[in-house]
Amino acid sequence: LHERISHYKTTDRAVWIRLQTLNALVAEARALEAKYSDLDHLPSLFGIPFSIKDSIDIAGLPTTTGLSAFPPLSRTPTSSAPVYDSLIAAGALFVGKTNMDQLATGMTGCRSPYGIPHSVFSAHHIAGGSSSGSAVSVGAHLVSFSIGSDTAGSIRLPAAFNGVVGFKPTRGMIPARGVTPACLSLDCVGVLAGNVDDARRVWEVVRGYDELDPYAKPPLIYGEHSTPLSSDDATVSFTFGIPPPDVSAFSACSPIYLELFSATVQALQRAGGSCRELTAAEWHPFEAAGALLYEGTFVSERLASLPDNWLATNSRHLHPTIRVVFEAVVARQSTAVQAYRDLQAKATYTRQAEHVFRTVDVVMVPTAPTQWAIAEVLDDPVRKNSALGVFSHCANVLDLCAVAVPAGTYPVPHQGGDAGEGGRGVLPFGITLMSGSRMDEKLLDIARRYENVRKTIDETGANLPP
């Protein structure tokens, strides 16, 4: 494992912010072997290597959140985040802390002083953010899973751009204590893994009620509304909704994404799904809630968790694009009246979305509208970043659960690196399934159904007509 990680540095040096040494990894593995000598009674994640986003606390290690590794911009916590403690208690093997968009503010992976990670598919294309290094570490098979965070799509987009699964559970079902806030009321801890079953296995270890987390979901309502499908049999049906074809989000999609999305609809039907096109009125709360995240006052919460005068004192240390974003938030001078109106709108849209999930089990969307080249993002960093979230921004605003799943690849002109057949490479395409609050179990069941059908298509080379 350590050799593989070292070798991958020749491909991408920007995956890690802090990496365990070989001696530390060996010592950790030996300690696990000594602690669990009875092979018939091993913990659920025994010896499985994982990484963690560097906004998540580990006692004794700096938490940089993509800032300087030295005080006062970083801190060295004396206790670990509960999500980390749960993994260690389950026998998982900690490998390192991963790169990220600074202050978890970004969806491209291009906003870190520790370098720009690129997609495992192409050295020229973005890895996605803000959990960029976490997704690459899984997509490059450097670890088996990673823990990141998701406010606007920061688990789901990098999952799609690196061909892995990104599971954003219902907010509050994984403790967020010990995670540096981005937007505290909307932040969600999530899992990146190679497949749906692995993501679920990790989630079952780290989920739970933390009474010290003010946004934790009370345990009495876990699974209250969720009825797992309990069968991979495609005759056990479910209903999935898709946005109406004329919505503005689709107009932002590249032509190949639209074609692949159409094919994915058919694949989900093969998995036992019945497709229903949502009406404009049904799609409206998803679109309007997504707009609230950055076009409304909610973006001001990105400053609320910082100390007074922190921005004025430390702005010179910020990544240039992050500084532009934060200064724009200050310049807006949002009022309390505007903030309350947005909170009232959020409540209205959440209730409207609940009505949609009474008629469909999940809503399926492309995870992103396209995958930009790194050069394209650097030329227009703010607008390119914003465009990526047309399908993802709504999920935490509406208190949904969501899982991003790989949905095939498509050819692109070869730009260097490993060439595909005929001198052309490929990039991944991914879809996201969203469901209502606390519907996580059923969501993962449906995602696994789709994943099994996708595997059959890939293995047989079967083509689905667009």
Short mmCIF file of C-alpha atoms in Angstrom, two decimals:
data_model
loop_
_atom_site.label_atom_id
_atom_site.label_comp_id
_atom_site.label_asym_id
_atom_site.label_seq_id
_atom_site.Cartn_x
_atom_site.Cartn_y
_atom_site.Cartn_z
CA LEU A 1 0.00 0.00 0.00
CA HIS A 2 2.75 2.44 0.92
CA GLU A 3 4.63 1.64 -2.29
CA ARG A 4 1.49 2.28 -4.32
CA ILE A 5 0.94 5.63 -2.59
CA SER A 6 4.56 6.63 -3.14
CA HIS A 7 4.39 5.68 -6.80
CA TYR A 8 1.18 7.66 -7.31
CA LYS A 9 3.02 10.82 -6.26
CA THR A 10 4.69 10.70 -9.67
CA THR A 11 1.20 10.98 -11.17
CA ASP A 12 -0.35 13.45 -8.71
CA ARG A 13 1.55 15.09 -5.86
CA ALA A 14 -1.45 17.03 -4.54
CA VAL A 15 -3.55 14.22 -3.02
CA TRP A 16 -2.29 14.44 0.55
CA ILE A 17 -1.73 17.15 3.14
CA ARG A 18 -0.37 14.74 5.74
CA LEU A 19 0.62 11.13 5.05
CA GLN A 20 1.52 8.46 7.55
CA THR A 21 5.10 7.20 7.28
CA LEU A 22 5.78 3.58 6.44
CA ASN A 23 6.98 2.97 10.00
CA ALA A 24 3.79 4.47 11.43
CA LEU A 25 1.61 2.33 9.15
CA VAL A 26 3.48 -0.84 10.06
CA ALA A 27 3.25 -0.01 13.77
CA GLU A 28 -0.47 0.64 13.41
CA ALA A 29 -0.97 -2.68 11.62
CA ARG A 30 1.05 -4.60 14.22
CA ALA A 31 -0.96 -2.99 17.01
CA LEU A 32 -4.17 -4.14 15.33
CA GLU A 33 -2.85 -7.69 14.99
CA ALA A 34 -1.86 -7.75 18.64
CA LYS A 35 -5.21 -6.33 19.80
CA TYR A 36 -7.33 -8.66 17.68
CA SER A 37 -5.51 -11.98 17.68
CA ASP A 38 -8.72 -14.04 17.44
CA LEU A 39 -9.46 -14.15 13.72
CA ASP A 40 -13.00 -15.34 14.41
CA HIS A 41 -13.86 -12.13 16.26
CA LEU A 42 -12.51 -9.26 14.22
CA PRO A 43 -14.07 -5.78 14.18
CA SER A 44 -16.01 -4.84 11.07
CA LEU A 45 -13.30 -2.71 9.42
CA PHE A 46 -10.27 -4.65 10.61
CA GLY A 47 -7.14 -3.53 8.76
CA ILE A 48 -9.04 -1.65 6.04
CA PRO A 49 -7.07 1.46 5.01
CA PHE A 50 -8.79 4.84 4.92
CA SER A 51 -8.07 8.52 4.47
CA ILE A 52 -9.81 11.53 5.97
CA LYS A 53 -10.34 15.10 4.81
CA ASP A 54 -8.10 17.61 6.56
CA SER A 55 -11.03 19.50 8.02
CA ILE A 56 -11.67 16.61 10.44
CA ASP A 57 -9.90 16.48 13.79
CA ILE A 58 -7.45 13.81 14.82
CA ALA A 59 -5.91 14.31 18.25
CA GLY A 60 -2.29 15.45 18.05
CA LEU A 61 -2.33 16.16 14.30
CA PRO A 62 -2.84 19.63 12.78
CA THR A 63 -6.22 20.33 11.20
CA THR A 64 -5.41 22.73 8.36
CA THR A 65 -8.75 22.92 6.49
CA GLY A 66 -6.58 23.75 3.47
CA LEU A 67 -4.90 26.68 5.27
CA SER A 68 -1.32 26.89 6.49
CA ALA A 69 -0.14 23.92 8.51
CA PHE A 70 1.17 26.31 11.15
CA PRO A 71 -0.65 28.35 13.83
CA PRO A 72 -2.64 30.53 13.99
CA LEU A 73 -4.31 29.35 10.77
CA SER A 74 -4.30 25.68 11.71
CA ARG A 75 -4.96 24.07 15.08
CA THR A 76 -3.83 20.89 16.74
CA PRO A 77 -6.82 19.36 18.55
CA THR A 78 -6.49 17.41 21.77
CA SER A 79 -9.42 15.13 20.92
CA SER A 80 -10.53 13.45 17.71
CA ALA A 81 -13.81 13.80 15.85
CA PRO A 82 -16.28 11.04 16.81
CA VAL A 83 -16.35 9.84 13.21
CA TYR A 84 -12.60 9.12 13.38
CA ASP A 85 -12.85 7.45 16.78
CA SER A 86 -15.60 5.16 15.48
CA LEU A 87 -13.45 4.05 12.55
CA ILE A 88 -10.45 3.32 14.75
CA ALA A 89 -12.64 1.39 17.18
CA ALA A 90 -13.83 -0.71 14.23
CA GLY A 91 -10.23 -1.61 13.37
CA ALA A 92 -9.72 0.63 10.33
CA LEU A 93 -6.16 1.64 9.39
CA PHE A 94 -5.55 5.41 9.16
CA VAL A 95 -3.34 6.32 6.18
CA GLY A 96 -3.43 10.11 5.96
CA LYS A 97 -5.25 13.44 5.73
CA THR A 98 -6.24 14.55 2.27
CA ASN A 99 -6.11 17.79 0.31
CA MET A 100 -9.23 19.91 -0.04
CA ASP A 101 -10.57 23.19 -1.29
CA GLN A 102 -9.57 25.74 1.32
CA LEU A 103 -12.11 26.20 4.14
CA ALA A 104 -14.28 23.63 2.31
CA THR A 105 -15.32 26.45 -0.02
CA GLY A 106 -15.30 25.14 -3.57
CA MET A 107 -16.47 22.38 -5.87
CA THR A 108 -13.56 22.17 -8.29
CA GLY A 109 -10.58 21.02 -6.22
CA CYS A 110 -8.58 23.97 -7.58
CA ARG A 111 -8.52 26.10 -4.42
CA SER A 112 -5.75 24.72 -2.24
CA PRO A 113 -2.26 26.00 -1.42
CA TYR A 114 -1.20 22.34 -1.27
CA GLY A 115 -1.64 21.96 -5.04
CA ILE A 116 -4.42 20.98 -7.43
CA PRO A 117 -5.33 17.28 -7.44
CA HIS A 118 -6.57 16.05 -10.79
CA SER A 119 -9.05 13.39 -11.78
CA VAL A 120 -7.74 9.83 -11.72
CA PHE A 121 -8.97 9.65 -15.32
CA SER A 122 -7.09 12.66 -16.67
CA ALA A 123 -4.21 14.87 -15.55
CA HIS A 124 -5.93 17.76 -17.32
CA HIS A 125 -9.35 17.59 -15.64
CA ILE A 126 -10.56 18.62 -12.23
CA ALA A 127 -10.93 16.18 -9.36
CA GLY A 128 -13.86 18.11 -7.93
CA GLY A 129 -14.12 19.58 -4.46
CA SER A 130 -14.05 20.32 -1.75
CA SER A 131 -13.27 16.69 -0.77
CA SER A 132 -10.85 16.45 -3.70
CA GLY A 133 -7.97 14.48 -2.21
CA SER A 134 -10.38 12.08 -0.50
CA ALA A 135 -12.02 11.14 -3.81
CA VAL A 136 -8.69 10.74 -5.61
CA SER A 137 -7.30 8.57 -2.83
CA VAL A 138 -10.22 6.17 -3.30
CA GLY A 139 -10.35 6.41 -7.11
CA ALA A 140 -6.62 5.70 -7.40
CA HIS A 141 -6.97 2.69 -5.03
CA LEU A 142 -4.65 4.24 -2.44
CA VAL A 143 -7.23 3.55 0.28
CA SER A 144 -10.46 1.58 0.46
CA PHE A 145 -12.61 4.48 1.64
CA SER A 146 -12.40 8.07 2.77
CA ILE A 147 -14.37 10.40 5.02
CA GLY A 148 -15.15 13.87 3.72
CA SER A 149 -17.78 16.55 4.15
CA ASP A 150 -20.55 17.85 1.94
CA THR A 151 -22.33 21.20 2.08
CA ALA A 152 -23.13 21.95 -1.55
CA GLY A 153 -21.97 18.75 -3.24
CA SER A 154 -18.45 18.27 -1.90
CA ILE A 155 -18.79 14.50 -1.53
CA ARG A 156 -20.90 13.90 -4.64
CA LEU A 157 -19.03 15.90 -7.29
CA PRO A 158 -15.54 14.55 -6.60
CA ALA A 159 -17.04 11.06 -6.49
CA ALA A 160 -18.45 11.55 -9.98
CA PHE A 161 -15.22 13.00 -11.38
CA ASN A 162 -13.16 10.08 -10.06
CA GLY A 163 -15.51 7.18 -10.76
CA VAL A 164 -16.33 6.28 -7.14
CA VAL A 165 -19.41 6.23 -4.91
CA GLY A 166 -20.11 9.31 -2.77
CA PHE A 167 -22.75 8.91 -0.06
CA LYS A 168 -24.13 12.02 1.65
CA PRO A 169 -26.50 10.72 4.30
CA THR A 170 -29.27 12.69 5.92
CA ARG A 171 -27.68 15.55 7.84
CA GLY A 172 -27.06 14.73 11.47
CA MET A 173 -26.89 10.96 11.08
CA ILE A 174 -23.08 11.03 11.23
CA PRO A 175 -21.73 13.23 14.04
CA ALA A 176 -20.22 16.46 12.67
CA ARG A 177 -18.48 17.43 15.90
CA GLY A 178 -14.77 17.86 15.31
CA VAL A 179 -15.31 18.88 11.68
CA THR A 180 -14.34 22.46 10.84
CA PRO A 181 -17.61 24.13 9.79
CA ALA A 182 -18.24 25.48 6.32
CA CYS A 183 -21.97 26.26 6.75
CA LEU A 184 -22.66 24.73 10.13
CA SER A 185 -26.42 24.27 9.73
CA LEU A 186 -25.98 22.58 6.33
CA ASP A 187 -22.74 20.63 6.70
CA CYS A 188 -22.86 16.86 6.41
CA VAL A 189 -20.18 14.21 6.93
CA GLY A 190 -20.10 11.66 4.11
CA VAL A 191 -18.36 8.57 2.77
CA LEU A 192 -16.40 7.99 -0.45
CA ALA A 193 -15.91 4.34 -1.38
CA GLY A 194 -15.41 2.00 -4.30
CA ASN A 195 -18.98 0.71 -4.33
CA VAL A 196 -22.32 1.11 -2.62
CA ASP A 197 -21.91 -1.84 -0.24
CA ASP A 198 -18.58 -0.47 1.03
CA ALA A 199 -20.09 2.98 1.56
CA ARG A 200 -22.97 1.43 3.49
CA ARG A 201 -20.63 -0.68 5.61
CA VAL A 202 -18.66 2.39 6.66
CA TRP A 203 -21.84 4.38 7.29
CA GLU A 204 -23.15 1.69 9.60
CA VAL A 205 -19.97 2.05 11.66
CA VAL A 206 -19.88 5.85 11.93
CA ARG A 207 -23.59 6.73 12.12
CA GLY A 208 -25.10 7.47 15.49
CA TYR A 209 -26.45 10.14 17.77
CA ASP A 210 -24.01 12.60 19.31
CA GLU A 211 -25.72 14.62 22.04
CA LEU A 212 -22.93 17.22 21.85
CA ASP A 213 -23.70 17.90 18.17
CA PRO A 214 -26.54 20.47 18.11
CA TYR A 215 -27.55 19.42 14.58
CA ALA A 216 -27.62 15.67 15.26
CA LYS A 217 -30.81 13.79 14.39
CA PRO A 218 -32.37 12.30 17.54
CA PRO A 219 -32.03 8.49 17.56
CA LEU A 220 -35.73 7.76 18.02
CA ILE A 221 -36.45 8.81 14.44
CA TYR A 222 -33.67 6.86 12.72
CA GLY A 223 -35.24 4.90 9.91
CA GLU A 224 -38.75 5.91 10.94
CA HIS A 225 -39.82 6.64 7.37
CA SER A 226 -37.48 4.27 5.57
CA THR A 227 -38.56 0.86 4.32
CA PRO A 228 -35.62 -0.97 2.68
CA LEU A 229 -36.37 -2.84 -0.52
CA SER A 230 -34.74 -5.93 0.99
CA SER A 231 -34.30 -7.60 -2.39
CA ASP A 232 -32.12 -7.29 -5.47
CA ASP A 233 -34.94 -8.83 -7.50
CA ALA A 234 -35.87 -6.36 -10.24
CA THR A 235 -39.49 -7.46 -9.92
CA VAL A 236 -39.60 -5.58 -6.58
CA SER A 237 -40.36 -2.21 -8.08
CA PHE A 238 -39.69 1.37 -7.07
CA THR A 239 -40.44 4.73 -8.64
CA PHE A 240 -37.86 7.32 -9.58
CA GLY A 241 -38.43 10.87 -10.72
CA ILE A 242 -36.39 12.89 -13.18
CA PRO A 243 -36.48 16.64 -13.81
CA PRO A 244 -38.64 17.94 -16.67
CA PRO A 245 -36.62 18.14 -19.91
CA ASP A 246 -36.85 21.92 -20.28
CA VAL A 247 -35.39 22.92 -16.88
CA SER A 248 -32.46 25.33 -16.91
CA ALA A 249 -30.20 22.79 -15.18
CA PHE A 250 -30.32 20.53 -18.23
CA SER A 251 -29.42 23.45 -20.50
CA ALA A 252 -26.16 23.71 -18.55
CA CYS A 253 -25.26 20.08 -19.34
CA SER A 254 -22.84 19.07 -22.05
CA PRO A 255 -24.43 17.08 -24.91
CA ILE A 256 -22.66 13.86 -23.91
CA TYR A 257 -23.95 14.20 -20.34
CA LEU A 258 -27.51 14.51 -21.63
CA GLU A 259 -27.06 11.41 -23.77
CA LEU A 260 -25.58 9.39 -20.93
CA PHE A 261 -28.28 10.54 -18.53
CA SER A 262 -30.94 9.29 -20.95
CA ALA A 263 -29.21 5.92 -21.12
CA THR A 264 -29.01 5.79 -17.33
CA VAL A 265 -32.78 6.25 -17.10
CA GLN A 266 -33.13 2.99 -19.02
CA ALA A 267 -30.57 1.26 -16.83
CA LEU A 268 -32.48 2.24 -13.69
CA GLN A 269 -35.65 0.91 -15.31
CA ARG A 270 -33.85 -2.40 -15.84
CA ALA A 271 -33.16 -2.38 -12.11
CA GLY A 272 -36.89 -2.41 -11.43
CA GLY A 273 -37.57 1.31 -11.47
CA SER A 274 -40.59 3.01 -12.91
CA CYS A 275 -39.69 6.43 -14.29
CA ARG A 276 -41.87 9.47 -13.76
CA GLU A 277 -41.04 12.86 -15.22
CA LEU A 278 -41.60 15.49 -12.55
CA THR A 279 -43.77 18.46 -13.38
CA ALA A 280 -42.31 21.96 -13.38
CA ALA A 281 -44.09 22.64 -10.09
CA GLU A 282 -42.62 19.48 -8.52
CA TRP A 283 -39.08 20.35 -9.65
CA HIS A 284 -39.38 23.97 -8.50
CA PRO A 285 -38.43 23.40 -4.82
CA PHE A 286 -35.22 21.60 -5.85
CA GLU A 287 -34.20 24.42 -8.18
CA ALA A 288 -35.24 27.21 -5.82
CA ALA A 289 -33.58 25.64 -2.78
CA GLY A 290 -30.35 25.23 -4.74
CA ALA A 291 -30.40 28.92 -5.62
CA LEU A 292 -30.75 29.83 -1.94
CA LEU A 293 -27.37 28.35 -1.11
CA TYR A 294 -25.25 30.94 -2.90
CA GLU A 295 -27.68 33.48 -4.32
CA GLY A 296 -29.34 34.02 -0.94
CA THR A 297 -28.06 34.87 2.52
CA PHE A 298 -27.01 31.32 3.47
CA VAL A 299 -23.55 31.96 2.05
CA SER A 300 -23.05 34.40 4.96
CA GLU A 301 -22.91 31.40 7.31
CA ARG A 302 -19.48 30.65 5.87
CA LEU A 303 -18.26 33.64 7.89
CA ALA A 304 -20.37 32.99 10.98
CA SER A 305 -18.13 30.22 12.31
CA LEU A 306 -14.99 32.35 12.01
CA PRO A 307 -13.95 34.65 14.88
CA ASP A 308 -14.74 38.34 14.61
CA ASN A 309 -12.21 40.17 12.42
CA TRP A 310 -10.70 36.85 11.31
CA LEU A 311 -11.13 37.68 7.63
CA ALA A 312 -9.63 41.15 7.93
CA THR A 313 -6.66 39.77 9.87
CA ASN A 314 -5.98 36.69 7.74
CA SER A 315 -7.23 37.47 4.24
CA ARG A 316 -3.67 37.73 2.93
CA HIS A 317 -3.19 34.05 3.78
CA LEU A 318 -6.21 32.88 1.79
CA HIS A 319 -6.18 31.34 -1.65
CA PRO A 320 -6.91 34.22 -4.08
CA THR A 321 -10.26 32.77 -5.21
CA ILE A 322 -11.38 32.10 -1.63
CA ARG A 323 -10.51 35.67 -0.74
CA VAL A 324 -12.64 36.95 -3.64
CA VAL A 325 -15.57 34.77 -2.55
CA PHE A 326 -15.41 35.87 1.10
CA GLU A 327 -14.97 39.53 0.26
CA ALA A 328 -18.04 39.30 -1.98
CA VAL A 329 -20.02 37.90 0.95
CA VAL A 330 -18.99 40.84 3.13
CA ALA A 331 -19.79 43.34 0.37
CA ARG A 332 -23.38 42.03 0.09
CA GLN A 333 -24.18 43.33 3.59
CA SER A 334 -27.09 40.92 3.95
CA THR A 335 -29.68 41.91 6.51
CA ALA A 336 -31.42 39.88 9.19
CA VAL A 337 -34.71 40.45 7.37
CA GLN A 338 -33.29 38.89 4.21
CA ALA A 339 -31.90 35.97 6.21
CA TYR A 340 -35.24 35.24 7.84
CA ARG A 341 -37.02 35.42 4.50
CA ASP A 342 -34.58 32.85 3.15
CA LEU A 343 -35.15 30.61 6.17
CA GLN A 344 -38.88 30.84 5.59
CA ALA A 345 -38.39 29.98 1.91
CA LYS A 346 -36.20 27.02 2.91
CA ALA A 347 -38.98 25.67 5.13
CA THR A 348 -41.51 26.06 2.32
CA TYR A 349 -39.31 24.32 -0.27
CA THR A 350 -38.51 21.50 2.17
CA ARG A 351 -42.18 20.81 2.71
CA GLN A 352 -42.85 20.89 -1.05
CA ALA A 353 -40.00 18.41 -1.63
CA GLU A 354 -41.48 16.12 1.02
CA HIS A 355 -44.67 15.94 -1.07
CA VAL A 356 -42.60 14.88 -4.12
CA PHE A 357 -41.12 11.97 -2.16
CA ARG A 358 -44.59 10.72 -1.35
CA THR A 359 -44.99 9.87 -5.03
CA VAL A 360 -41.45 8.78 -5.93
CA ASP A 361 -38.85 6.84 -3.94
CA VAL A 362 -35.88 8.74 -5.36
CA VAL A 363 -35.13 11.59 -7.75
CA MET A 364 -32.32 10.94 -10.24
CA VAL A 365 -30.15 13.73 -11.68
CA PRO A 366 -26.73 14.02 -13.31
CA THR A 367 -24.28 14.63 -10.48
CA ALA A 368 -22.80 17.59 -12.38
CA PRO A 369 -23.48 19.25 -15.74
CA THR A 370 -19.96 18.61 -17.06
CA GLN A 371 -16.37 18.03 -15.99
CA TRP A 372 -14.20 21.07 -16.63
CA ALA A 373 -10.54 21.01 -17.59
CA ILE A 374 -8.34 22.52 -14.88
CA ALA A 375 -7.26 25.28 -17.26
CA GLU A 376 -10.91 26.23 -17.87
CA VAL A 377 -11.52 26.60 -14.14
CA LEU A 378 -8.38 28.65 -13.57
CA ASP A 379 -9.46 31.04 -16.34
CA ASP A 380 -12.87 31.65 -14.72
CA PRO A 381 -12.74 30.17 -11.21
CA VAL A 382 -15.90 31.61 -9.64
CA ARG A 383 -18.41 31.11 -12.44
CA LYS A 384 -17.12 27.68 -13.44
CA ASN A 385 -17.38 26.61 -9.80
CA SER A 386 -20.93 27.89 -9.42
CA ALA A 387 -22.09 26.17 -12.61
CA LEU A 388 -21.14 22.76 -11.25
CA GLY A 389 -23.76 22.80 -8.50
CA VAL A 390 -26.99 23.07 -10.48
CA PHE A 391 -28.06 19.56 -9.43
CA SER A 392 -26.26 19.27 -6.08
CA HIS A 393 -26.83 22.53 -4.19
CA CYS A 394 -30.36 21.67 -3.09
CA ALA A 395 -29.74 18.47 -1.13
CA ASN A 396 -28.64 19.80 2.25
CA VAL A 397 -30.94 22.81 2.06
CA LEU A 398 -33.89 20.39 1.71
CA ASP A 399 -32.45 17.92 4.27
CA LEU A 400 -32.22 15.11 1.71
CA CYS A 401 -29.97 12.09 1.58
CA ALA A 402 -28.09 11.51 -1.68
CA VAL A 403 -25.67 9.07 -3.23
CA ALA A 404 -23.52 9.64 -6.31
CA VAL A 405 -22.88 6.49 -8.36
CA PRO A 406 -20.66 5.95 -11.43
CA ALA A 407 -22.69 5.62 -14.64
CA GLY A 408 -20.18 4.88 -17.39
CA THR A 409 -17.46 6.71 -19.27
CA TYR A 410 -17.16 8.65 -22.49
CA PRO A 411 -14.23 9.31 -24.85
CA VAL A 412 -12.39 12.62 -24.91
CA PRO A 413 -9.53 13.83 -27.11
CA HIS A 414 -6.23 12.62 -25.72
CA GLN A 415 -4.39 15.43 -23.91
CA GLY A 416 -1.41 13.58 -22.55
CA GLY A 417 -0.92 10.91 -19.90
CA ASP A 418 -2.38 7.46 -20.45
CA ALA A 419 -4.06 7.24 -23.84
CA GLY A 420 -7.05 5.13 -24.56
CA GLU A 421 -7.65 3.25 -27.78
CA GLY A 422 -7.01 5.38 -30.84
CA GLY A 423 -5.12 8.00 -28.87
CA ARG A 424 -8.18 9.05 -26.89
CA GLY A 425 -8.81 8.95 -23.16
CA VAL A 426 -12.07 8.67 -21.24
CA LEU A 427 -13.78 10.64 -18.51
CA PRO A 428 -16.38 9.31 -16.06
CA PHE A 429 -20.06 10.16 -15.96
CA GLY A 430 -22.09 9.85 -12.78
CA ILE A 431 -25.64 10.19 -11.54
CA THR A 432 -26.99 11.11 -8.13
CA LEU A 433 -30.01 9.57 -6.47
CA MET A 434 -31.72 11.77 -3.87
CA SER A 435 -34.39 10.83 -1.36
CA GLY A 436 -36.16 12.34 1.60
CA SER A 437 -34.81 12.88 5.08
CA ARG A 438 -34.02 9.58 6.86
CA MET A 439 -34.72 7.53 3.72
CA ASP A 440 -31.08 6.47 3.59
CA GLU A 441 -31.64 2.72 3.76
CA LYS A 442 -34.00 2.62 0.80
CA LEU A 443 -31.78 5.04 -1.13
CA LEU A 444 -28.78 2.73 -0.76
CA ASP A 445 -30.86 -0.30 -1.74
CA ILE A 446 -31.90 1.39 -4.99
CA ALA A 447 -28.35 2.58 -5.66
CA ARG A 448 -27.08 -0.97 -5.23
CA ARG A 449 -29.74 -2.21 -7.67
CA TYR A 450 -28.55 0.30 -10.22
CA GLU A 451 -24.90 -0.56 -9.54
CA ASN A 452 -25.58 -4.26 -10.23
CA VAL A 453 -27.26 -3.44 -13.55
CA ARG A 454 -24.41 -1.10 -14.46
CA LYS A 455 -21.92 -3.86 -13.74
CA THR A 456 -23.77 -6.23 -16.07
CA ILE A 457 -23.81 -3.62 -18.82
CA ASP A 458 -20.09 -3.00 -18.44
CA GLU A 459 -19.21 -6.71 -18.35
CA THR A 460 -21.32 -7.67 -21.37
CA GLY A 461 -20.67 -4.56 -23.42
CA ALA A 462 -24.41 -4.12 -23.89
CA ASN A 463 -25.41 -0.79 -25.32
CA LEU A 464 -28.41 1.20 -24.18
CA PRO A 465 -29.92 3.37 -26.90
CA PRO A 466 -30.00 7.09 -26.02
#
